[in-house]
Amino acid sequence: MHMSDALISPEVGLSMLAIAGGALALSCRSCSREIRSGENLSQIPLMGVLGAFVFAAQMINFTIPGTGSSGHIAGALLLAVLLGPAAGFIVIASVLLVQALLFADGGLLAYGANLFNMGFIPCFLVYPFLWRPLISPNSSRQRIVTVSLVTGIIAMTAGAFTITVQTVLSGITTLPFFKFLMVIVPIHILIGVGEGLITASVVLFTFSSEGAELFLGPKSKRTGSRRTVVAFAIAAAVLAGMLSWFASSNPDGLEWSVARVESTEEAGQQPAADLLHQKSAELQQSTSLLPDYQLGTPKSTDSTAAGSAISWRTSAAGLIGSALTLTLVLLLAMVLKMRQKRSAVPLARG
Amino acid sequence: MSRLSSTIDGWRSFDSFAAEGLISGLDPRTIILSALCTVIAMTGAGKGEVMVLLPLAAFPLTLLVLADIPPMWLVKRILPVLPFALMIGLLNPWLEQGTVTLPGGAEISTGWFTLASITLRALISAATALLLIASVGLLNISRGLAGLRVPALFITQLQMLFRYFFVIGEEFQRMERAWRLRSGSRRGRMPLKLAAQLLQNLFLRSLARAGRIHNAMLARGFSGEVPAGAPLHWRLRDTVWLAGWAGFALLCHSNLPMLLGTLLTGQPQ
């Protein structure tokens, strides 16, 4: 399941974009070095074709055994096994970007979060720390199926967990952490079963036709582990730097939600907020259309009043303003379009 | 039509819009950056905000008008995106304890504003992403990303994915169609075991295809670098477009509707 732009805050979105982008840049650097040295020239068409393979495979909805629902393969674990973690991560990053643009799955700002949940976790955590150490060229079919099944479930569930954390940290919706987790995790465990079984099936088939040594050589293990450590170091640095900066000025989503509900019920009994928070609240008050709703301070002086009244005139001013803004921009677009149609020669391409 | 078939057809329709319209005269980097400004301004709006978000719809609407894209085409593609956001948003009216008194005197949960805000965010973000690719085109997006210093290997991977999706996708479409014609299934869901078997076959065919493509590339002098295509040129109109939309996003963040409305009606905030 994709994290959506509708539920993410800029702080969380940009932080995740920085982490996933950093991991992507490192992966590209490492793979490019190998390709330039001529050691792995066939990797480029292989990555492209396997990207197309995973993209097409995601279009097939299979029945989740024992339930009435259906799911589709995510493919990152399979790509990590077949191409190695770095190349697998680059391929899944390209697939997720095309999905974000072509199907609007997730959105532009949530791309980093989705790449982390569906690419970074399977490629840099689950594959090098679980799948790879547990599988050797001599592993039995049963072992490959069991390990792929368990790691598929872990990768999916971990992704669902991070979606929940990102949503709650963003604070756009008031869904309590554990309730959200209870909604989202069970279905991801079931999808993980399908993911694990299909991964095992394709891996077994490939091992038998191409040879397991090709995919399980000593190099893939070493490269994966080293890159994971580097990616982790960057992720930790970015998280420590960016998130703590945002955290200092705003409480996290869960605290924010709780504080808002409490302040609606017990206005006037709140302890004074810190200076930065107070300033941001004042700014929000001055720019917000529904300031009372935003900050949870009832307009009425009666502290027992549960709600807050919205001024008719304020609403009308906001509505008129919105309509005017949209009309102005659209008029401008129409004028530009008319000018373009009148012009015999279209604007030259850059 | 299966999801795979509709995706292949849908993907073709994307590139048909990109060649026309005023947008094609702009540098792809300009459109990517202005779309990002819009999305960041949208996500930066406070929880439950509706009015601040409304003017931001102007960006996707402008792309729609300038790129000559039929509105129904957009509506059909946006609808499948809404369920996840709605699923998360629908619980808010019951979970939130605060209430708001409407001008008519009715009292409703603040959660309805949160739901409306989440729905509006989902619509604006989906429309922006879809119209970005429809108005600029897939290959131009990758050129724009390359111009924004995205690693060359990732750009090559994107271009390879664009090119070979049709080849691999159509191969899989034939396999899926053969199953559909013989299975009698109307639900479009494939048994897990059969899905695994089909993917095994498709995977082997894909590996063989990759080998043939590699040989063809080597025969044409491939040395690890894929030609980048014509260089991009940043012009004055690109600066004007980007500055305009970045300024607009900033104004929307400062509640532009309220400022304009106050100016027109003379009502203080």
Coordinates of C-alpha atoms in Angstrom, one line a residue:
Chain A
M1 CA 0.0 0.0 0.0
H2 CA 1.3 3.4 -0.9
M3 CA 1.7 6.3 1.5
S4 CA -0.2 9.2 0.1
D5 CA 0.5 12.9 -0.4
A6 CA -2.9 13.5 1.2
L7 CA -1.7 12.2 4.5
I8 CA 1.9 13.3 4.6
S9 CA 3.4 16.5 6.0
P10 CA 6.3 18.4 4.3
E11 CA 8.6 17.6 7.2
V12 CA 8.1 13.9 7.0
G13 CA 7.9 13.9 3.2
L14 CA 11.1 15.8 2.6
S15 CA 13.0 13.9 5.3
M16 CA 12.0 10.5 3.7
L17 CA 12.9 12.0 0.3
A18 CA 16.3 12.9 1.6
I19 CA 16.9 9.4 3.1
A20 CA 15.6 7.4 0.1
G21 CA 17.4 9.8 -2.3
G22 CA 20.7 9.4 -0.5
A23 CA 20.4 5.7 -0.6
L24 CA 19.5 5.9 -4.3
A25 CA 22.5 8.2 -5.1
L26 CA 24.9 5.8 -3.3
S27 CA 23.4 2.8 -5.0
C28 CA 23.8 4.5 -8.4
R29 CA 27.4 5.4 -7.6
S30 CA 28.3 1.9 -6.7
C31 CA 26.6 0.3 -9.7
S32 CA 28.0 2.9 -12.1
R33 CA 31.5 2.1 -11.0
E34 CA 31.0 -1.6 -11.8
I35 CA 29.4 -0.8 -15.1
R36 CA 32.1 1.7 -16.2
S37 CA 34.8 -0.8 -15.3
G38 CA 33.2 -3.1 -17.9
E39 CA 32.8 -5.7 -15.2
N40 CA 29.1 -5.8 -15.4
L41 CA 28.0 -4.2 -18.7
S42 CA 25.1 -6.5 -19.2
Q43 CA 23.6 -5.2 -16.0
I44 CA 21.9 -2.2 -17.7
P45 CA 19.6 -4.0 -20.1
L46 CA 19.0 -6.7 -17.4
M47 CA 17.9 -4.0 -14.9
G48 CA 15.6 -2.3 -17.5
V49 CA 14.0 -5.6 -18.5
L50 CA 13.5 -6.8 -15.0
G51 CA 12.0 -3.4 -14.1
A52 CA 9.5 -3.9 -16.9
F53 CA 9.0 -7.5 -15.6
V54 CA 8.2 -6.4 -12.1
F55 CA 6.0 -3.5 -13.4
A56 CA 4.0 -6.0 -15.5
A57 CA 3.9 -8.6 -12.7
Q58 CA 2.3 -5.9 -10.4
M59 CA -0.6 -5.7 -12.7
I60 CA -1.7 -9.2 -11.9
N61 CA -4.0 -9.6 -8.9
F62 CA -3.7 -13.0 -7.4
T63 CA -6.2 -14.5 -4.9
I64 CA -4.8 -14.4 -1.3
P65 CA -5.3 -18.0 0.0
G66 CA -7.9 -18.4 2.6
T67 CA -9.5 -14.9 2.1
G68 CA -11.8 -13.3 -0.3
S69 CA -9.4 -10.6 -1.1
S70 CA -6.6 -10.2 -3.7
G71 CA -3.2 -8.6 -3.8
H72 CA -0.2 -8.2 -6.1
I73 CA 3.5 -8.7 -5.8
A74 CA 5.7 -5.7 -4.8
G75 CA 8.8 -7.2 -6.2
A76 CA 11.6 -5.5 -4.3
L77 CA 12.8 -8.6 -2.5
L78 CA 12.8 -10.6 -5.7
L79 CA 14.8 -7.8 -7.4
A80 CA 17.3 -7.7 -4.5
V81 CA 17.8 -11.5 -4.8
L82 CA 18.3 -11.5 -8.6
L83 CA 20.3 -8.3 -9.0
G84 CA 21.8 -7.5 -5.6
P85 CA 20.5 -4.9 -3.1
A86 CA 21.9 -1.8 -4.9
A87 CA 20.7 -2.6 -8.4
G88 CA 17.5 -4.0 -7.0
F89 CA 16.9 -0.7 -5.2
I90 CA 17.5 1.3 -8.3
V91 CA 15.1 -0.8 -10.3
I92 CA 12.3 -0.6 -7.7
A93 CA 12.9 3.1 -7.4
S94 CA 12.2 3.5 -11.1
V95 CA 9.1 1.3 -10.9
L96 CA 7.8 3.4 -8.0
L97 CA 8.5 6.7 -9.7
V98 CA 6.6 5.5 -12.8
Q99 CA 3.7 4.3 -10.6
A100 CA 3.6 7.7 -8.8
L101 CA 3.4 9.5 -12.1
L102 CA 1.3 7.1 -14.2
F103 CA -1.2 6.0 -11.6
A104 CA -0.7 8.8 -9.0
D105 CA 0.0 6.0 -6.5
G106 CA 1.2 7.9 -3.5
G107 CA 2.2 11.2 -5.1
L108 CA 5.3 13.3 -5.7
L109 CA 6.2 14.2 -2.1
A110 CA 5.3 10.8 -0.7
Y111 CA 7.7 9.2 -3.2
G112 CA 10.5 9.2 -0.7
A113 CA 8.4 7.5 1.9
N114 CA 7.2 4.9 -0.5
L115 CA 10.7 4.2 -1.7
F116 CA 11.8 3.7 1.9
N117 CA 8.8 1.5 2.8
M118 CA 8.8 -0.6 -0.4
G119 CA 12.4 -0.4 -1.6
F120 CA 14.9 0.4 1.2
I121 CA 13.4 -2.0 3.8
P122 CA 13.3 -5.1 1.5
C123 CA 16.6 -4.3 -0.4
F124 CA 18.8 -3.0 2.4
L125 CA 17.4 -4.5 5.6
V126 CA 15.4 -7.7 4.8
Y127 CA 17.6 -9.1 2.0
P128 CA 21.2 -8.6 3.5
F129 CA 20.3 -9.3 7.1
L130 CA 17.7 -12.1 6.8
W131 CA 17.3 -13.7 3.3
R132 CA 21.0 -13.7 2.2
P133 CA 22.6 -15.1 5.5
L134 CA 19.9 -17.9 5.6
I135 CA 20.3 -19.1 2.0
S136 CA 23.4 -20.7 0.5
P137 CA 23.9 -22.4 -2.9
N138 CA 23.2 -25.7 -1.3
S139 CA 20.0 -24.7 0.4
S140 CA 17.1 -27.1 -0.1
R141 CA 13.9 -26.1 -2.0
Q142 CA 12.0 -26.2 1.3
R143 CA 14.4 -23.9 3.0
I144 CA 14.3 -21.3 0.1
V145 CA 10.4 -21.4 0.2
T146 CA 10.3 -21.0 4.0
V147 CA 12.9 -18.2 4.2
S148 CA 11.3 -16.4 1.2
L149 CA 7.8 -16.7 2.8
V150 CA 9.0 -15.4 6.2
T151 CA 11.1 -12.6 4.8
G152 CA 8.3 -11.6 2.4
I153 CA 5.9 -11.3 5.4
I154 CA 8.5 -9.4 7.4
A155 CA 9.2 -7.0 4.5
M156 CA 5.5 -6.3 4.0
T157 CA 4.7 -5.9 7.6
A158 CA 7.7 -3.6 8.3
G159 CA 6.5 -1.5 5.3
A160 CA 3.0 -1.3 6.8
F161 CA 4.5 -0.3 10.2
T162 CA 6.5 2.5 8.7
I163 CA 3.4 3.8 6.8
T164 CA 1.6 4.0 10.1
V165 CA 4.5 5.8 11.8
Q166 CA 4.8 8.3 8.8
T167 CA 1.0 9.0 8.9
V168 CA 0.9 9.5 12.6
L169 CA 4.0 11.7 12.6
S170 CA 2.5 13.8 9.8
G171 CA -0.6 14.5 11.9
I172 CA -3.0 15.2 8.9
T173 CA -5.5 12.5 10.2
T174 CA -6.6 11.7 13.7
L175 CA -6.2 8.0 13.5
P176 CA -4.6 6.6 16.7
F177 CA -1.4 4.7 16.2
F178 CA -2.5 1.3 17.4
K179 CA -5.9 1.4 15.7
F180 CA -4.3 2.3 12.4
L181 CA -1.7 -0.5 12.9
M182 CA -4.5 -3.0 13.6
V183 CA -6.2 -1.9 10.3
I184 CA -3.2 -2.0 8.1
V185 CA -1.0 -4.9 9.4
P186 CA -3.2 -7.9 9.0
I187 CA -3.8 -7.4 5.2
H188 CA -0.1 -6.8 4.7
I189 CA 0.7 -10.1 6.4
L190 CA -1.5 -11.9 3.9
I191 CA -0.1 -9.9 1.0
G192 CA 3.4 -10.9 2.4
V193 CA 2.4 -14.6 2.0
G194 CA 1.8 -14.1 -1.7
E195 CA 4.9 -11.9 -2.1
G196 CA 7.0 -14.6 -0.3
L197 CA 5.6 -17.5 -2.3
I198 CA 5.9 -15.9 -5.7
T199 CA 9.5 -14.7 -4.8
A200 CA 10.4 -18.3 -3.8
S201 CA 8.8 -19.7 -6.9
V202 CA 10.6 -17.4 -9.4
V203 CA 13.9 -17.7 -7.4
L204 CA 13.7 -21.5 -7.4
F205 CA 12.9 -21.6 -11.1
T206 CA 15.8 -19.2 -11.9
F207 CA 18.3 -21.1 -9.7
S208 CA 17.4 -24.3 -11.4
S209 CA 17.8 -22.8 -14.9
E210 CA 20.6 -20.4 -14.4
G211 CA 22.5 -21.8 -11.5
A212 CA 22.3 -20.6 -7.9
E213 CA 26.0 -19.6 -7.7
L214 CA 25.3 -16.8 -10.2
F215 CA 23.1 -15.1 -7.6
L216 CA 24.6 -16.2 -4.4
G217 CA 28.3 -15.6 -5.0
P218 CA 30.4 -14.2 -2.1
K219 CA 30.4 -10.8 -3.7
S220 CA 26.7 -10.1 -3.4
K221 CA 26.9 -10.7 0.3
R222 CA 29.8 -8.4 0.9
T223 CA 28.4 -5.6 -1.3
G224 CA 25.0 -5.7 0.3
S225 CA 26.3 -5.5 3.9
R226 CA 28.7 -2.6 3.2
R227 CA 26.1 -0.6 1.4
T228 CA 23.6 -1.2 4.1
V229 CA 25.9 0.2 6.7
V230 CA 26.6 3.3 4.6
A231 CA 22.9 3.8 3.8
F232 CA 22.1 3.4 7.5
A233 CA 24.7 6.0 8.5
I234 CA 23.2 8.5 6.1
A235 CA 19.7 7.7 7.2
A236 CA 20.6 8.2 10.8
A237 CA 22.4 11.5 10.1
V238 CA 19.5 12.9 8.0
L239 CA 17.0 11.8 10.6
A240 CA 18.9 13.2 13.5
G241 CA 19.5 16.5 11.6
M242 CA 16.2 17.1 9.9
L243 CA 13.6 15.5 12.1
S244 CA 15.0 16.9 15.4
W245 CA 15.0 20.4 13.9
F246 CA 11.3 20.0 13.0
A247 CA 10.5 18.3 16.3
S248 CA 11.9 21.3 18.2
S249 CA 9.3 23.6 16.7
N250 CA 6.2 21.3 16.5
P251 CA 5.0 18.4 18.5
D252 CA 4.6 15.1 16.7
G253 CA 1.3 14.2 15.1
L254 CA 0.0 12.0 17.9
E255 CA 0.9 14.5 20.6
W256 CA -0.5 17.3 18.5
S257 CA -3.8 15.5 18.0
V258 CA -4.1 14.7 21.7
A259 CA -3.2 18.2 22.7
R260 CA -5.8 19.6 20.3
V261 CA -8.6 17.5 21.6
E262 CA -7.6 18.3 25.2
S263 CA -7.4 22.0 24.5
T264 CA -10.9 21.9 23.0
E265 CA -12.2 20.4 26.2
E266 CA -10.1 22.2 28.8
A267 CA -9.5 25.7 27.3
G268 CA -7.8 28.0 29.7
Q269 CA -6.2 25.3 31.7
Q270 CA -3.3 24.7 29.3
P271 CA 0.2 25.4 30.5
A272 CA 2.0 28.1 28.4
A273 CA 3.5 26.8 25.2
D274 CA 7.2 27.3 24.4
L275 CA 8.0 30.5 22.6
L276 CA 8.6 29.0 19.1
H277 CA 5.3 27.0 19.3
Q278 CA 3.5 30.1 20.5
K279 CA 4.8 32.2 17.6
S280 CA 3.9 29.6 15.1
A281 CA 0.4 29.4 16.6
E282 CA 0.1 33.2 16.3
L283 CA 1.1 33.0 12.7
Q284 CA -1.3 30.2 12.0
Q285 CA -4.1 32.2 13.8
S286 CA -3.5 35.2 11.7
T287 CA -3.5 33.3 8.4
S288 CA -6.0 30.6 9.0
L289 CA -9.6 30.8 7.8
L290 CA -10.8 28.7 10.7
P291 CA -8.4 29.8 13.4
D292 CA -10.7 28.6 16.3
Y293 CA -10.9 25.1 14.8
Q294 CA -7.2 25.0 14.0
L295 CA -6.1 25.8 17.5
G296 CA -9.0 24.4 19.4
T297 CA -9.7 27.6 21.4
P298 CA -13.4 28.3 21.5
K299 CA -14.4 31.7 20.4
S300 CA -17.0 31.9 23.1
T301 CA -15.7 33.2 26.5
D302 CA -17.7 30.4 28.1
S303 CA -15.1 27.7 28.7
T304 CA -17.7 25.0 28.9
A305 CA -18.8 25.6 25.3
A306 CA -17.8 22.7 23.2
G307 CA -17.8 24.2 19.8
S308 CA -16.8 27.4 18.1
A309 CA -18.9 29.5 15.8
I310 CA -17.7 30.5 12.4
S311 CA -18.5 34.0 11.2
W312 CA -20.7 34.1 8.1
R313 CA -18.7 37.1 6.8
T314 CA -15.4 35.4 7.3
S315 CA -16.6 32.3 5.4
A316 CA -18.0 34.4 2.6
A317 CA -14.8 36.4 2.3
G318 CA -12.8 33.1 2.1
L319 CA -15.2 31.6 -0.5
I320 CA -15.2 34.7 -2.6
G321 CA -11.4 34.8 -2.4
S322 CA -11.0 31.2 -3.4
A323 CA -13.4 31.6 -6.4
L324 CA -11.6 34.7 -7.5
T325 CA -8.2 33.1 -7.3
L326 CA -9.2 30.1 -9.3
T327 CA -11.0 32.3 -11.9
L328 CA -8.0 34.6 -12.3
V329 CA -5.5 31.7 -12.8
L330 CA -7.8 29.9 -15.2
L331 CA -8.5 33.1 -17.2
L332 CA -4.8 33.6 -17.5
A333 CA -4.4 30.0 -18.8
M334 CA -7.3 30.5 -21.3
V335 CA -5.7 33.7 -22.6
L336 CA -2.4 31.9 -23.1
K337 CA -4.1 29.1 -24.9
M338 CA -6.0 31.5 -27.2
R339 CA -2.7 33.3 -28.0
Q340 CA -1.1 29.9 -28.8
K341 CA -4.0 28.9 -31.1
R342 CA -3.8 32.3 -33.0
S343 CA -0.1 32.0 -33.5
A344 CA 0.8 30.3 -36.8
V345 CA 4.1 29.0 -35.5
P346 CA 4.0 27.3 -32.1
L347 CA 6.7 28.1 -29.5
A348 CA 10.0 26.5 -30.4
R349 CA 11.0 23.5 -28.4
G350 CA 13.9 23.9 -25.9
Chain B
M1 CA -10.3 -5.2 -19.8
S2 CA -7.6 -6.5 -17.4
R3 CA -5.5 -4.1 -15.4
L4 CA -2.5 -4.9 -17.5
S5 CA -4.3 -4.2 -20.7
S6 CA -5.7 -0.9 -19.4
T7 CA -2.2 0.1 -18.1
I8 CA -0.6 -0.5 -21.5
D9 CA -3.3 1.5 -23.3
G10 CA -3.3 4.2 -20.6
W11 CA 0.5 4.6 -20.9
R12 CA 0.2 5.1 -24.7
S13 CA -2.4 7.8 -24.1
F14 CA 0.0 9.7 -21.8
D15 CA 2.5 10.3 -24.6
S16 CA -0.1 11.4 -27.1
F17 CA -0.8 14.7 -25.1
A18 CA 2.8 15.6 -24.4
A19 CA 3.7 16.6 -28.0
E20 CA 1.0 19.3 -28.1
G21 CA 0.1 22.4 -26.1
L22 CA 1.9 25.3 -24.6
I23 CA 3.6 23.2 -22.0
S24 CA 5.8 21.5 -24.6
G25 CA 7.5 24.8 -25.1
L26 CA 8.8 24.9 -21.5
D27 CA 11.8 23.2 -20.0
P28 CA 10.7 20.0 -18.3
R29 CA 12.7 21.0 -15.2
T30 CA 10.4 24.1 -14.8
I31 CA 7.3 21.9 -14.7
I32 CA 8.8 19.4 -12.3
L33 CA 9.9 22.1 -9.9
S34 CA 6.6 24.0 -10.1
A35 CA 4.7 20.8 -9.4
L36 CA 6.9 20.2 -6.4
C37 CA 6.2 23.7 -5.1
T38 CA 2.5 23.1 -5.4
V39 CA 2.6 19.7 -3.6
I40 CA 4.8 21.1 -0.8
A41 CA 2.5 24.1 -0.3
M42 CA -0.5 21.6 -0.3
T43 CA 1.1 19.3 2.3
G44 CA 2.1 22.3 4.4
A45 CA -1.5 23.4 4.9
G46 CA -2.7 22.8 8.5
K47 CA -4.9 19.8 9.5
G48 CA -8.5 20.3 8.5
E49 CA -7.7 23.2 6.2
V50 CA -9.9 23.4 3.2
M51 CA -9.9 27.0 2.0
V52 CA -6.1 27.3 1.8
L53 CA -6.0 24.2 -0.4
L54 CA -8.7 25.3 -2.9
P55 CA -6.6 27.8 -4.9
L56 CA -3.8 25.2 -5.3
A57 CA -6.1 23.3 -7.7
A58 CA -5.2 26.1 -10.1
F59 CA -1.9 24.4 -10.9
P60 CA -3.3 21.1 -12.2
L61 CA -6.2 22.9 -13.9
T62 CA -3.8 25.2 -15.7
L63 CA -1.8 22.1 -16.9
L64 CA -5.1 20.6 -18.0
V65 CA -6.1 23.7 -20.1
L66 CA -2.7 24.4 -21.5
A67 CA -1.9 20.8 -22.5
D68 CA -5.4 20.3 -24.1
I69 CA -6.2 17.2 -22.0
P70 CA -9.8 16.0 -21.9
P71 CA -11.2 16.5 -18.4
M72 CA -12.9 13.0 -18.5
W73 CA -9.5 11.4 -19.1
L74 CA -8.3 12.9 -15.9
V75 CA -11.4 12.0 -13.9
K76 CA -11.2 8.3 -14.9
R77 CA -7.6 8.2 -13.7
I78 CA -8.1 10.0 -10.4
L79 CA -11.0 7.9 -9.2
P80 CA -9.0 4.8 -8.4
V81 CA -6.6 6.8 -6.2
L82 CA -9.2 8.1 -3.8
P83 CA -10.2 5.0 -1.8
F84 CA -7.1 4.8 0.4
A85 CA -7.2 8.5 1.4
L86 CA -11.0 8.2 2.0
M87 CA -10.5 5.1 4.1
I88 CA -8.2 7.0 6.4
G89 CA -10.2 10.2 6.3
L90 CA -13.7 8.6 6.9
L91 CA -13.0 7.7 10.5
N92 CA -12.1 11.3 11.5
P93 CA -15.7 12.6 12.0
W94 CA -16.1 9.8 14.6
L95 CA -12.7 9.9 16.1
E96 CA -12.4 13.7 16.6
Q97 CA -14.1 15.1 19.7
G98 CA -14.1 18.8 18.8
T99 CA -17.2 20.4 17.2
V100 CA -17.8 23.4 15.0
T101 CA -21.0 25.4 14.8
L102 CA -21.9 26.2 11.3
P103 CA -23.5 29.6 10.3
G104 CA -26.9 27.9 10.2
G105 CA -26.6 26.8 13.8
A106 CA -25.9 23.2 13.1
E107 CA -23.1 21.6 15.0
I108 CA -20.8 19.1 13.3
S109 CA -17.6 17.3 14.2
T110 CA -14.3 18.9 13.2
G111 CA -13.5 15.6 11.7
W112 CA -15.7 16.5 8.6
F113 CA -13.2 19.3 7.9
T114 CA -10.4 16.8 8.2
L115 CA -12.1 14.4 5.8
A116 CA -12.8 17.2 3.3
S117 CA -9.2 18.4 3.6
I118 CA -7.8 14.9 3.0
T119 CA -10.0 14.3 0.0
L120 CA -9.0 17.6 -1.5
R121 CA -5.3 16.9 -0.9
A122 CA -5.7 13.5 -2.6
L123 CA -7.4 15.1 -5.6
I124 CA -4.9 17.9 -6.0
S125 CA -1.9 15.6 -5.6
A126 CA -3.2 12.9 -8.0
A127 CA -4.2 15.5 -10.6
T128 CA -0.7 17.2 -10.3
A129 CA 1.2 13.9 -10.8
L130 CA -1.0 12.7 -13.6
L131 CA -1.0 16.0 -15.5
L132 CA 2.7 16.4 -15.0
I133 CA 3.5 13.2 -16.9
A134 CA 0.7 13.8 -19.4
S135 CA 1.7 17.3 -20.3
V136 CA 5.5 16.8 -20.3
G137 CA 5.8 13.1 -21.4
L138 CA 7.8 10.2 -20.0
L139 CA 11.0 10.8 -21.8
N140 CA 11.0 14.5 -21.2
I141 CA 10.5 13.9 -17.5
S142 CA 13.6 11.7 -17.5
R143 CA 15.5 14.5 -19.4
G144 CA 14.3 17.0 -16.8
L145 CA 15.4 14.8 -13.9
A146 CA 18.8 14.4 -15.5
G147 CA 19.0 18.2 -15.7
L148 CA 18.2 18.3 -12.0
R149 CA 21.3 16.2 -11.3
V150 CA 19.5 12.9 -10.7
P151 CA 22.2 10.1 -11.2
A152 CA 22.7 9.1 -14.8
L153 CA 22.3 5.4 -14.1
F154 CA 18.8 6.0 -12.6
I155 CA 17.8 8.0 -15.7
T156 CA 19.1 5.2 -17.9
Q157 CA 17.1 2.7 -15.9
L158 CA 13.9 4.9 -16.2
Q159 CA 14.4 5.1 -20.0
M160 CA 14.9 1.4 -20.2
L161 CA 11.8 0.8 -18.2
F162 CA 9.8 3.1 -20.4
R163 CA 11.0 1.3 -23.5
Y164 CA 10.8 -2.3 -22.4
F165 CA 7.5 -2.1 -20.5
F166 CA 5.6 -2.4 -23.7
V167 CA 7.7 -5.4 -24.9
I168 CA 7.5 -7.3 -21.7
G169 CA 4.0 -6.1 -20.9
E170 CA 2.5 -7.1 -24.2
E171 CA 4.2 -10.5 -23.9
F172 CA 2.5 -10.9 -20.5
Q173 CA -0.7 -9.6 -21.8
R174 CA -0.8 -12.4 -24.4
M175 CA -0.2 -15.0 -21.6
E176 CA -2.8 -13.5 -19.4
R177 CA -5.3 -13.3 -22.2
A178 CA -4.8 -17.0 -23.0
W179 CA -5.5 -17.8 -19.4
R180 CA -8.5 -15.5 -19.3
L181 CA -10.0 -17.0 -22.4
R182 CA -9.7 -20.5 -21.1
S183 CA -10.4 -20.0 -17.4
G184 CA -14.0 -18.6 -17.6
S185 CA -13.1 -16.4 -14.6
R186 CA -15.0 -13.1 -14.5
R187 CA -13.3 -11.8 -11.3
G188 CA -9.9 -11.0 -12.8
R189 CA -8.1 -12.8 -10.0
M190 CA -5.6 -15.4 -10.8
P191 CA -5.0 -18.4 -8.4
L192 CA -1.6 -17.9 -6.6
K193 CA -0.1 -21.0 -8.0
L194 CA -0.9 -20.1 -11.6
A195 CA 0.3 -16.6 -11.1
A196 CA 3.6 -18.0 -9.9
Q197 CA 3.9 -20.3 -12.9
L198 CA 3.1 -17.6 -15.4
L199 CA 5.7 -15.2 -13.7
Q200 CA 8.3 -18.0 -13.9
N201 CA 7.8 -18.3 -17.6
L202 CA 7.7 -14.5 -18.1
F203 CA 10.9 -14.2 -16.1
L204 CA 12.8 -16.6 -18.3
R205 CA 11.5 -14.9 -21.4
S206 CA 12.6 -11.5 -19.9
L207 CA 16.1 -12.9 -19.2
A208 CA 16.4 -14.1 -22.7
R209 CA 15.2 -10.8 -24.0
A210 CA 17.7 -8.9 -21.8
G211 CA 20.5 -11.0 -23.4
R212 CA 19.4 -10.2 -26.9
I213 CA 19.1 -6.5 -26.1
H214 CA 22.6 -6.5 -24.6
N215 CA 24.0 -8.1 -27.7
A216 CA 22.2 -5.6 -29.9
M217 CA 23.6 -2.7 -27.8
L218 CA 27.1 -4.1 -27.9
A219 CA 26.8 -4.4 -31.7
R220 CA 26.0 -0.7 -31.8
G221 CA 29.1 0.3 -29.7
F222 CA 27.5 0.4 -26.2
S223 CA 30.2 1.2 -23.6
G224 CA 28.2 1.7 -20.5
E225 CA 26.8 5.2 -21.4
V226 CA 23.4 5.8 -22.9
P227 CA 23.3 9.0 -25.0
A228 CA 21.5 11.8 -23.1
G229 CA 19.7 13.4 -26.1
A230 CA 19.5 17.1 -26.9
P231 CA 20.6 19.4 -24.1
L232 CA 18.0 21.4 -22.2
H233 CA 17.8 25.2 -22.4
W234 CA 16.5 27.3 -19.6
R235 CA 14.8 30.5 -21.0
L236 CA 13.2 33.6 -19.6
R237 CA 9.7 32.0 -19.9
D238 CA 10.9 29.1 -17.7
T239 CA 12.0 31.6 -15.0
V240 CA 8.7 33.5 -15.2
W241 CA 6.7 30.2 -15.0
L242 CA 8.6 28.9 -12.0
A243 CA 8.8 32.2 -10.2
G244 CA 5.0 32.7 -10.8
W245 CA 4.0 29.3 -9.4
A246 CA 6.5 29.4 -6.5
G247 CA 5.1 32.8 -5.6
F248 CA 1.6 31.5 -6.0
A249 CA 2.3 28.5 -3.7
L250 CA 3.8 30.9 -1.1
L251 CA 0.7 33.1 -1.3
C252 CA -1.6 30.1 -1.0
H253 CA 0.3 29.1 2.1
S254 CA -0.4 32.5 3.5
N255 CA -4.1 32.0 2.8
L256 CA -4.5 33.9 -0.5
P257 CA -8.3 33.4 -0.6
M258 CA -8.7 35.1 2.8
L259 CA -6.5 38.0 1.7
L260 CA -8.4 38.5 -1.6
G261 CA -11.8 38.0 0.1
T262 CA -11.0 40.5 2.8
L263 CA -9.9 43.0 0.2
L264 CA -13.2 42.5 -1.8
T265 CA -15.6 42.4 1.1
G266 CA -13.8 44.8 3.4
Q267 CA -14.2 42.4 6.3
P268 CA -11.3 42.2 8.6
Q269 CA -10.0 38.7 9.4

